[in-house]
Short mmCIF file of C-alpha atoms in Angstrom, two decimals:
data_model
loop_
_atom_site.label_atom_id
_atom_site.label_comp_id
_atom_site.label_asym_id
_atom_site.label_seq_id
_atom_site.Cartn_x
_atom_site.Cartn_y
_atom_site.Cartn_z
CA UNK E 14 -74.49 -42.49 130.69
CA UNK E 15 -76.76 -45.64 129.90
CA UNK E 16 -75.46 -47.17 126.72
CA UNK E 17 -78.10 -48.09 123.94
CA UNK E 18 -77.79 -51.93 123.93
CA UNK E 19 -78.34 -51.93 127.87
CA UNK E 20 -81.17 -49.56 127.52
CA UNK E 21 -82.76 -52.09 125.17
CA UNK E 22 -81.85 -55.14 127.25
CA UNK E 23 -83.39 -53.66 130.44
CA UNK E 24 -86.76 -52.91 128.33
CA UNK E 25 -86.81 -56.31 127.07
CA UNK E 26 -86.69 -57.63 130.55
CA UNK E 27 -89.65 -55.50 131.72
CA UNK E 28 -91.71 -57.18 129.28
CA UNK E 29 -94.09 -59.95 130.80
CA UNK E 30 -96.19 -62.62 129.13
CA UNK E 31 -99.25 -60.52 130.45
CA UNK E 32 -98.05 -57.72 128.39
CA UNK E 33 -97.36 -59.82 125.24
CA UNK E 34 -100.89 -60.99 125.47
CA UNK E 35 -102.00 -57.60 124.71
CA UNK E 36 -99.94 -57.18 121.47
CA UNK E 37 -101.67 -56.55 118.26
CA UNK E 38 -102.29 -59.69 116.23
CA UNK E 39 -100.81 -57.72 113.40
CA UNK E 40 -97.64 -57.26 115.00
CA UNK E 41 -96.98 -60.91 115.92
CA UNK E 42 -94.49 -63.12 113.76
CA UNK E 43 -96.13 -64.98 110.80
CA UNK E 44 -95.41 -68.94 110.96
CA UNK E 45 -94.30 -70.20 107.39
CA UNK E 46 -93.35 -73.59 106.23
CA UNK E 47 -91.56 -72.14 103.24
CA UNK E 48 -87.81 -71.68 103.59
CA UNK E 49 -87.48 -70.10 100.02
CA UNK E 50 -90.05 -67.33 101.02
CA UNK E 51 -89.57 -64.12 99.21
CA UNK E 52 -88.34 -61.69 101.99
CA UNK E 53 -86.00 -58.80 102.52
CA UNK E 54 -83.24 -60.96 104.39
CA UNK E 55 -83.04 -64.67 106.14
CA UNK E 56 -81.93 -64.51 109.44
CA UNK E 57 -80.27 -67.57 111.29
CA UNK E 58 -80.23 -67.06 114.84
CA UNK E 59 -78.43 -70.29 115.71
CA UNK E 60 -74.78 -70.42 117.02
CA UNK E 61 -71.91 -69.73 114.71
CA UNK E 62 -71.01 -73.62 115.03
CA UNK E 63 -74.53 -74.39 113.79
CA UNK E 64 -74.54 -71.85 111.04
CA UNK E 65 -71.09 -72.73 109.52
CA UNK E 66 -72.11 -76.37 109.22
CA UNK E 67 -74.96 -75.65 106.90
CA UNK E 68 -77.68 -72.84 106.56
CA UNK E 69 -80.06 -71.46 104.01
CA UNK E 70 -77.90 -69.80 101.51
CA UNK E 71 -77.79 -66.20 101.62
CA UNK E 72 -78.84 -66.19 105.39
CA UNK E 73 -76.82 -63.89 107.81
CA UNK E 74 -75.84 -65.19 111.12
CA UNK E 75 -77.07 -63.26 114.20
CA UNK E 76 -76.80 -65.58 116.95
CA UNK E 77 -78.97 -65.14 120.05
CA UNK E 78 -76.45 -67.48 121.83
CA UNK E 79 -72.70 -67.95 121.12
CA UNK E 80 -71.09 -71.19 120.86
CA UNK E 81 -70.00 -70.99 124.59
CA UNK E 82 -72.96 -69.62 125.76
CA UNK E 83 -75.04 -72.20 123.99
CA UNK E 84 -72.75 -74.82 125.72
CA UNK E 85 -73.28 -73.41 129.10
CA UNK E 86 -77.07 -73.18 128.60
CA UNK E 87 -77.33 -76.68 127.76
CA UNK E 88 -74.94 -78.00 130.76
CA UNK E 89 -77.08 -76.10 133.15
CA UNK E 90 -80.46 -77.19 131.58
CA UNK E 91 -79.20 -80.77 131.74
CA UNK E 92 -79.02 -80.43 135.54
CA UNK E 93 -81.72 -78.18 136.39
CA UNK E 94 -84.19 -77.24 133.11
CA UNK E 95 -85.96 -74.23 134.89
CA UNK E 96 -82.52 -72.76 136.04
CA UNK E 97 -81.16 -73.41 132.46
CA UNK E 98 -84.35 -71.43 130.94
CA UNK E 99 -83.73 -68.42 133.35
CA UNK E 100 -79.86 -68.57 132.48
CA UNK E 101 -80.96 -68.89 128.62
CA UNK E 102 -83.26 -65.97 128.76
CA UNK E 103 -80.78 -63.64 130.43
CA UNK E 104 -78.41 -64.30 127.78
CA UNK E 105 -80.75 -64.15 124.79
CA UNK E 106 -82.41 -60.69 126.05
CA UNK E 107 -78.85 -59.35 125.99
CA UNK E 108 -77.92 -60.55 122.61
CA UNK E 109 -81.26 -59.43 121.12
CA UNK E 110 -80.50 -56.02 122.48
CA UNK E 111 -77.05 -55.88 120.67
CA UNK E 112 -78.84 -57.31 117.44
CA UNK E 113 -81.23 -54.61 117.38
CA UNK E 114 -78.57 -51.94 117.96
CA UNK E 115 -76.05 -53.34 115.62
CA UNK E 116 -78.21 -54.63 112.73
CA UNK E 117 -81.61 -53.13 112.96
CA UNK E 118 -81.53 -49.41 113.72
CA UNK E 119 -81.27 -48.51 109.89
CA UNK E 120 -83.62 -50.88 108.58
CA UNK E 121 -86.59 -49.28 106.58
CA UNK E 122 -90.10 -49.69 107.85
CA UNK E 123 -90.72 -52.25 105.02
CA UNK E 124 -88.21 -54.50 106.13
CA UNK E 125 -89.43 -58.12 106.22
CA UNK E 126 -87.10 -60.82 107.40
CA UNK E 127 -87.59 -64.84 107.68
CA UNK E 128 -86.20 -65.96 111.08
CA UNK E 129 -85.03 -69.50 111.89
CA UNK E 130 -83.17 -71.33 114.56
CA UNK E 131 -82.66 -75.21 115.06
CA UNK E 132 -86.20 -76.72 115.39
CA UNK E 133 -88.08 -75.75 118.66
CA UNK E 134 -88.52 -72.14 117.70
CA UNK E 135 -87.68 -70.49 121.19
CA UNK E 136 -84.69 -68.79 119.71
CA UNK E 137 -86.22 -67.35 116.62
CA UNK E 138 -89.60 -66.51 118.33
CA UNK E 139 -87.59 -64.44 121.10
CA UNK E 140 -86.15 -62.36 118.17
CA UNK E 141 -89.08 -62.50 116.07
CA UNK E 142 -91.64 -61.04 118.45
CA UNK E 143 -89.32 -58.02 119.53
CA UNK E 144 -88.75 -57.20 115.91
CA UNK E 145 -92.67 -57.62 114.98
CA UNK E 146 -93.42 -55.23 117.95
CA UNK E 147 -90.78 -52.79 116.52
CA UNK E 148 -93.23 -52.77 113.46
CA UNK E 149 -91.35 -55.13 110.98
CA UNK E 150 -93.41 -57.75 108.95
CA UNK E 151 -91.51 -60.90 110.44
CA UNK E 152 -91.77 -64.59 109.51
CA UNK E 153 -90.67 -67.68 111.40
CA UNK E 154 -89.65 -70.88 109.67
CA UNK E 155 -91.67 -73.53 111.25
CA UNK E 156 -89.53 -76.23 112.83
CA UNK E 157 -86.52 -74.14 111.65
CA UNK E 158 -83.56 -75.51 110.27
CA UNK E 159 -84.68 -78.98 110.62
CA UNK E 160 -87.70 -78.24 108.22
CA UNK E 161 -85.24 -76.56 105.74
CA UNK E 162 -82.86 -79.43 105.61
CA UNK E 163 -85.95 -82.16 104.98
CA UNK E 164 -87.05 -79.66 102.03
CA UNK E 165 -83.30 -79.99 100.75
CA UNK E 166 -83.54 -83.75 100.93
CA UNK E 167 -87.00 -83.78 99.47
CA UNK E 168 -85.56 -81.60 96.44
CA UNK E 169 -82.89 -83.76 95.88
CA UNK E 170 -85.08 -86.91 95.78
CA UNK E 171 -87.80 -85.68 93.30
CA UNK E 172 -86.50 -82.76 91.28
CA UNK E 173 -83.15 -83.84 89.43
CA UNK E 174 -85.13 -85.96 86.93
CA UNK E 175 -87.05 -82.79 86.02
CA UNK E 176 -83.87 -81.59 84.23
CA UNK E 177 -81.93 -82.55 81.29
CA UNK E 178 -78.21 -82.97 81.86
CA UNK E 179 -75.35 -83.06 79.40
CA UNK E 180 -72.12 -84.76 80.85
CA UNK E 181 -68.74 -83.83 79.86
CA UNK E 182 -66.45 -86.88 80.56
CA UNK E 183 -62.89 -87.48 79.55
CA UNK E 184 -59.56 -88.55 81.12
CA UNK E 185 -57.89 -86.40 83.80
CA UNK E 186 -56.46 -83.32 82.12
CA UNK E 187 -59.03 -83.26 79.24
CA UNK E 188 -60.00 -79.68 80.56
CA UNK E 189 -63.28 -80.51 81.64
CA UNK E 190 -63.73 -78.04 84.24
CA UNK E 191 -62.24 -75.50 82.16
CA UNK E 192 -64.70 -76.22 79.42
CA UNK E 193 -67.56 -76.02 81.97
CA UNK E 194 -66.43 -72.46 82.91
CA UNK E 195 -66.32 -71.64 79.24
CA UNK E 196 -69.91 -73.00 78.92
CA UNK E 197 -71.08 -70.70 81.68
CA UNK E 198 -69.52 -67.63 79.92
CA UNK E 199 -71.37 -68.49 76.99
CA UNK E 200 -74.73 -68.37 79.04
CA UNK E 201 -75.13 -72.12 79.49
CA UNK E 202 -76.46 -73.54 82.66
CA UNK E 203 -73.64 -75.32 84.49
CA UNK E 204 -73.62 -77.03 87.51
CA UNK E 205 -69.85 -77.40 88.74
CA UNK E 206 -69.99 -80.33 91.34
CA UNK E 207 -66.14 -79.98 91.91
CA UNK E 208 -66.17 -76.30 92.39
CA UNK E 209 -69.10 -76.59 94.96
CA UNK E 210 -67.09 -79.45 96.80
CA UNK E 211 -63.84 -77.57 96.69
CA UNK E 212 -62.11 -80.52 95.51
CA UNK E 213 -60.85 -81.79 91.97
CA UNK E 214 -62.09 -85.28 92.60
CA UNK E 215 -58.78 -87.38 92.72
CA UNK E 216 -55.95 -88.21 94.96
CA UNK E 217 -54.44 -84.85 94.28
CA UNK E 218 -57.67 -83.00 94.03
CA UNK E 219 -57.79 -81.55 97.80
CA UNK E 220 -57.30 -77.95 97.86
CA UNK E 221 -53.92 -77.00 99.56
CA UNK E 222 -55.27 -73.79 101.18
CA UNK E 223 -58.84 -74.91 101.71
CA UNK E 224 -61.36 -77.40 103.25
CA UNK E 225 -64.21 -79.17 101.84
CA UNK E 226 -67.79 -77.93 102.70
CA UNK E 227 -69.94 -80.40 105.09
CA UNK E 228 -72.16 -82.76 103.42
CA UNK E 229 -75.26 -80.77 104.31
CA UNK E 230 -73.79 -77.45 102.89
CA UNK E 231 -72.88 -79.15 99.71
CA UNK E 232 -76.40 -80.48 99.47
CA UNK E 233 -77.66 -76.86 100.21
CA UNK E 234 -75.27 -75.22 97.39
CA UNK E 235 -76.65 -78.04 94.88
CA UNK E 236 -80.15 -77.06 95.52
CA UNK E 237 -79.59 -73.34 95.22
CA UNK E 238 -77.76 -73.89 91.82
CA UNK E 239 -80.76 -76.16 90.38
CA UNK E 240 -83.34 -73.80 91.60
CA UNK E 241 -81.86 -71.05 89.77
CA UNK E 242 -82.06 -73.13 86.57
CA UNK E 243 -84.59 -73.36 83.81
CA UNK E 244 -85.91 -76.90 83.51
CA UNK E 245 -86.49 -76.46 79.98
CA UNK E 246 -83.01 -75.68 79.26
CA UNK E 247 -79.97 -78.32 79.19
CA UNK E 248 -77.54 -78.25 82.49
CA UNK E 249 -74.01 -79.07 81.83
CA UNK E 250 -72.01 -81.08 84.32
CA UNK E 251 -68.87 -82.98 84.55
CA UNK E 252 -68.68 -86.80 84.91
CA UNK E 253 -68.25 -87.43 88.66
CA UNK E 254 -67.72 -90.52 90.78
CA UNK E 255 -70.16 -90.72 93.58
CA UNK E 256 -67.76 -89.39 95.96
CA UNK E 257 -65.72 -86.16 95.59
CA UNK E 258 -63.11 -86.17 98.34
CA UNK E 259 -65.02 -86.65 101.52
CA UNK E 260 -68.46 -85.90 100.44
CA UNK E 261 -70.91 -87.54 98.15
CA UNK E 262 -72.95 -86.44 94.99
CA UNK E 263 -76.83 -86.89 96.07
CA UNK E 264 -77.99 -90.45 94.82
CA UNK E 265 -80.77 -89.53 92.60
CA UNK E 266 -78.58 -86.70 90.95
CA UNK E 267 -75.73 -89.18 90.52
CA UNK E 268 -78.54 -91.66 89.02
CA UNK E 269 -79.41 -88.84 86.39
CA UNK E 270 -75.82 -88.12 85.47
CA UNK E 271 -75.60 -92.05 84.37
CA UNK E 272 -78.63 -91.86 82.32
CA UNK E 273 -77.77 -88.72 80.61
CA UNK E 274 -76.28 -87.89 77.01
CA UNK E 275 -72.44 -87.51 77.76
CA UNK E 276 -69.49 -86.53 75.37
CA UNK E 277 -65.96 -87.82 76.08
CA UNK E 278 -63.47 -85.20 75.36
CA UNK E 279 -60.39 -86.67 73.61
CA UNK E 280 -57.56 -84.39 74.24
CA UNK E 281 -53.91 -85.26 73.05
CA UNK E 282 -51.83 -86.65 75.85
CA UNK E 283 -49.12 -83.94 75.49
CA UNK E 284 -51.96 -81.25 75.69
CA UNK E 285 -53.43 -82.97 78.82
CA UNK E 286 -49.92 -82.79 80.26
CA UNK E 287 -49.61 -79.07 79.69
CA UNK E 288 -53.15 -78.34 81.04
CA UNK E 289 -52.43 -80.32 84.28
CA UNK E 290 -49.11 -78.39 84.68
CA UNK E 291 -50.82 -74.86 84.44
CA UNK E 292 -53.79 -76.18 86.67
CA UNK E 293 -52.17 -77.78 89.41
CA UNK E 294 -49.24 -75.30 89.51
CA UNK E 295 -49.83 -75.19 93.32
CA UNK E 296 -49.00 -78.98 93.60
CA UNK E 297 -45.83 -78.38 92.08
CA UNK E 298 -45.05 -75.35 94.10
CA UNK E 299 -45.99 -77.40 97.29
CA UNK E 300 -44.55 -80.61 96.47
CA UNK E 301 -44.35 -81.80 100.10
CA UNK E 302 -47.99 -81.66 100.20
CA UNK E 303 -48.29 -83.45 96.90
CA UNK E 304 -45.62 -86.25 98.19
CA UNK E 305 -48.04 -86.82 101.05
CA UNK E 306 -50.99 -87.35 98.90
CA UNK E 307 -48.83 -89.85 96.53
CA UNK E 308 -47.84 -91.81 99.67
CA UNK E 309 -51.54 -92.72 100.23
CA UNK E 310 -51.46 -94.80 96.88
CA UNK E 311 -49.22 -97.30 98.49
CA UNK E 312 -52.12 -99.43 99.33
CA UNK E 313 -52.70 -99.53 95.61
CA UNK E 314 -49.34 -99.87 93.95
CA UNK E 315 -45.96 -101.21 94.79
CA UNK E 316 -43.79 -98.86 97.15
CA UNK E 317 -41.26 -98.78 94.32
CA UNK E 318 -43.81 -97.35 91.79
CA UNK E 319 -44.88 -94.61 94.19
CA UNK E 320 -41.25 -93.81 95.02
CA UNK E 321 -40.65 -93.41 91.36
CA UNK E 322 -43.25 -90.79 90.98
CA UNK E 323 -41.96 -89.09 94.08
CA UNK E 324 -38.18 -89.29 92.69
CA UNK E 325 -39.53 -87.46 89.37
CA UNK E 326 -41.15 -84.85 91.47
CA UNK E 327 -38.49 -84.07 93.82
CA UNK E 328 -35.93 -84.00 90.64
CA UNK E 329 -38.33 -81.47 89.03
CA UNK E 330 -38.92 -83.74 86.10
CA UNK E 331 -42.54 -82.38 85.86
CA UNK E 332 -43.34 -83.43 82.31
CA UNK E 333 -42.44 -87.12 82.88
CA UNK E 334 -44.06 -86.86 86.37
CA UNK E 335 -47.40 -85.85 85.15
CA UNK E 336 -47.22 -88.12 82.16
CA UNK E 337 -46.34 -91.24 84.31
CA UNK E 338 -49.27 -90.55 86.72
CA UNK E 339 -51.74 -90.05 83.77
CA UNK E 340 -50.83 -93.40 81.92
CA UNK E 341 -50.18 -95.34 85.04
CA UNK E 342 -52.79 -94.27 87.55
CA UNK E 343 -55.33 -91.68 86.31
CA UNK E 344 -56.39 -93.17 82.89
CA UNK E 345 -56.84 -97.06 84.33
CA UNK E 346 -59.02 -95.63 87.13
CA UNK E 347 -60.79 -93.33 84.84
CA UNK E 348 -61.83 -95.99 82.37
CA UNK E 349 -62.85 -98.33 85.17
CA UNK E 350 -64.99 -95.52 86.80
CA UNK E 351 -66.87 -94.76 83.65
CA UNK E 352 -68.08 -98.04 83.15
CA UNK E 353 -69.67 -97.95 86.49
CA UNK E 354 -71.34 -94.55 86.00
CA UNK E 355 -72.86 -94.70 82.57
CA UNK E 356 -75.48 -96.79 81.11
CA UNK E 357 -74.52 -96.14 77.35
CA UNK E 358 -71.29 -95.52 75.47
CA UNK E 359 -70.00 -92.07 75.26
CA UNK E 360 -69.86 -90.01 72.19
CA UNK E 361 -66.36 -89.34 71.60
CA UNK E 362 -65.15 -85.72 70.54
CA UNK E 363 -61.70 -84.73 69.57
CA UNK E 364 -60.46 -81.60 70.60
CA UNK E 365 -56.97 -80.47 69.27
CA UNK E 366 -55.97 -78.18 72.20
CA UNK E 367 -57.55 -75.95 74.90
CA UNK E 368 -56.58 -72.51 72.96
CA UNK E 369 -59.27 -70.38 72.26
CA UNK E 370 -59.09 -70.95 68.58
CA UNK E 371 -59.91 -74.57 69.29
CA UNK E 372 -62.17 -74.45 72.22
CA UNK E 373 -64.68 -71.73 70.81
CA UNK E 374 -65.79 -73.20 67.59
CA UNK E 375 -65.72 -76.69 69.65
CA UNK E 376 -68.33 -75.26 72.15
CA UNK E 377 -70.32 -73.33 69.72
CA UNK E 378 -71.00 -76.62 67.94
CA UNK E 379 -71.58 -78.61 71.05
CA UNK E 380 -74.59 -76.42 72.45
CA UNK E 381 -76.31 -76.08 69.04
CA UNK E 382 -77.12 -79.69 69.19
CA UNK E 383 -80.55 -80.64 70.91
CA UNK E 384 -80.48 -83.04 73.73
CA UNK E 385 -80.12 -86.50 72.77
CA UNK E 386 -79.54 -85.88 69.12
CA UNK E 387 -75.80 -86.92 68.79
CA UNK E 388 -75.22 -89.55 66.42
CA UNK E 389 -71.98 -90.86 64.78
CA UNK E 390 -72.72 -88.61 61.90
CA UNK E 391 -72.62 -85.54 64.28
CA UNK E 392 -69.52 -86.94 65.94
CA UNK E 393 -67.55 -87.02 62.74
CA UNK E 394 -68.67 -83.51 62.08
CA UNK E 395 -67.37 -82.06 65.40
CA UNK E 396 -63.98 -84.13 65.05
CA UNK E 397 -63.32 -82.72 61.67
#
């Protein structure tokens, strides 16, 4: 008995260019330059490695060539382009039959996907023309991922200044990320750069069990968030250096941050220590990882100072460990970074603790003030 994928593959191999010329124009894919077109689904037909580095958010990966197959085709193509095309066509038709059998058999007739590959369009068109002949309304992204990436760069260069940002600043342990999450829960627009970067933005900021996204994927995530926001409504962010771990905040966005209204959270040192002990629990449970990160500070401090920090941790004197790191490392570094980022002084706002009875009234007062309206009088009101 012939398996369905094999039957479809054999049918595809029987199609000739002469036959394709007789296809109805209404059954040919439509070329579009809009990567954000409203469609049923976005399909990335590149290899898994290409997809994992960056893709249009929400796109599914249906590769017409696997990582190994793409490498093999490229190797043959570099030696003999004609033979490379033949081998590539054999693999692509086989994989298209698999895609149709596994993913398209239950799609409704009004299914309308956007398909893209890297740039040339050969991989995307090979899938799109077959799907169009089935009867789906298919779109192909002109110049593929390369054009999408160009759109992302264009957006990040031109659109950040269309938004009004309010920035939460404050030394490490002030609960800035926590406050952002609470603002989001209240319906405020929040751009959590550290969350998107999978990094807390400090020497101990790397996630123990995770890795950071590529720079291009980080950019894509930022654009996806900004496109979901209303420009006439404030966007809340946390103060960040230009670099978060191994990736960078887009230049124009970071510049807008420096020009924006910013509020420095003043939380008592004791409360900051307690918040860090809760927020960084995994770094306490995995102190060997933490120790390795601390050793990186030897280029900034004497070896004895770093050894003192490590000794406090190894002896589980966590309160002293955190307080010493804050007062001797994080706070001085933070004050220096803020002078580099912002063009005007911060509005300092006192917050007694991060308990709900203090946080909720604080946030309610904060979000009621129009952009740019904070003054000394308002500052005193919120600190009361």
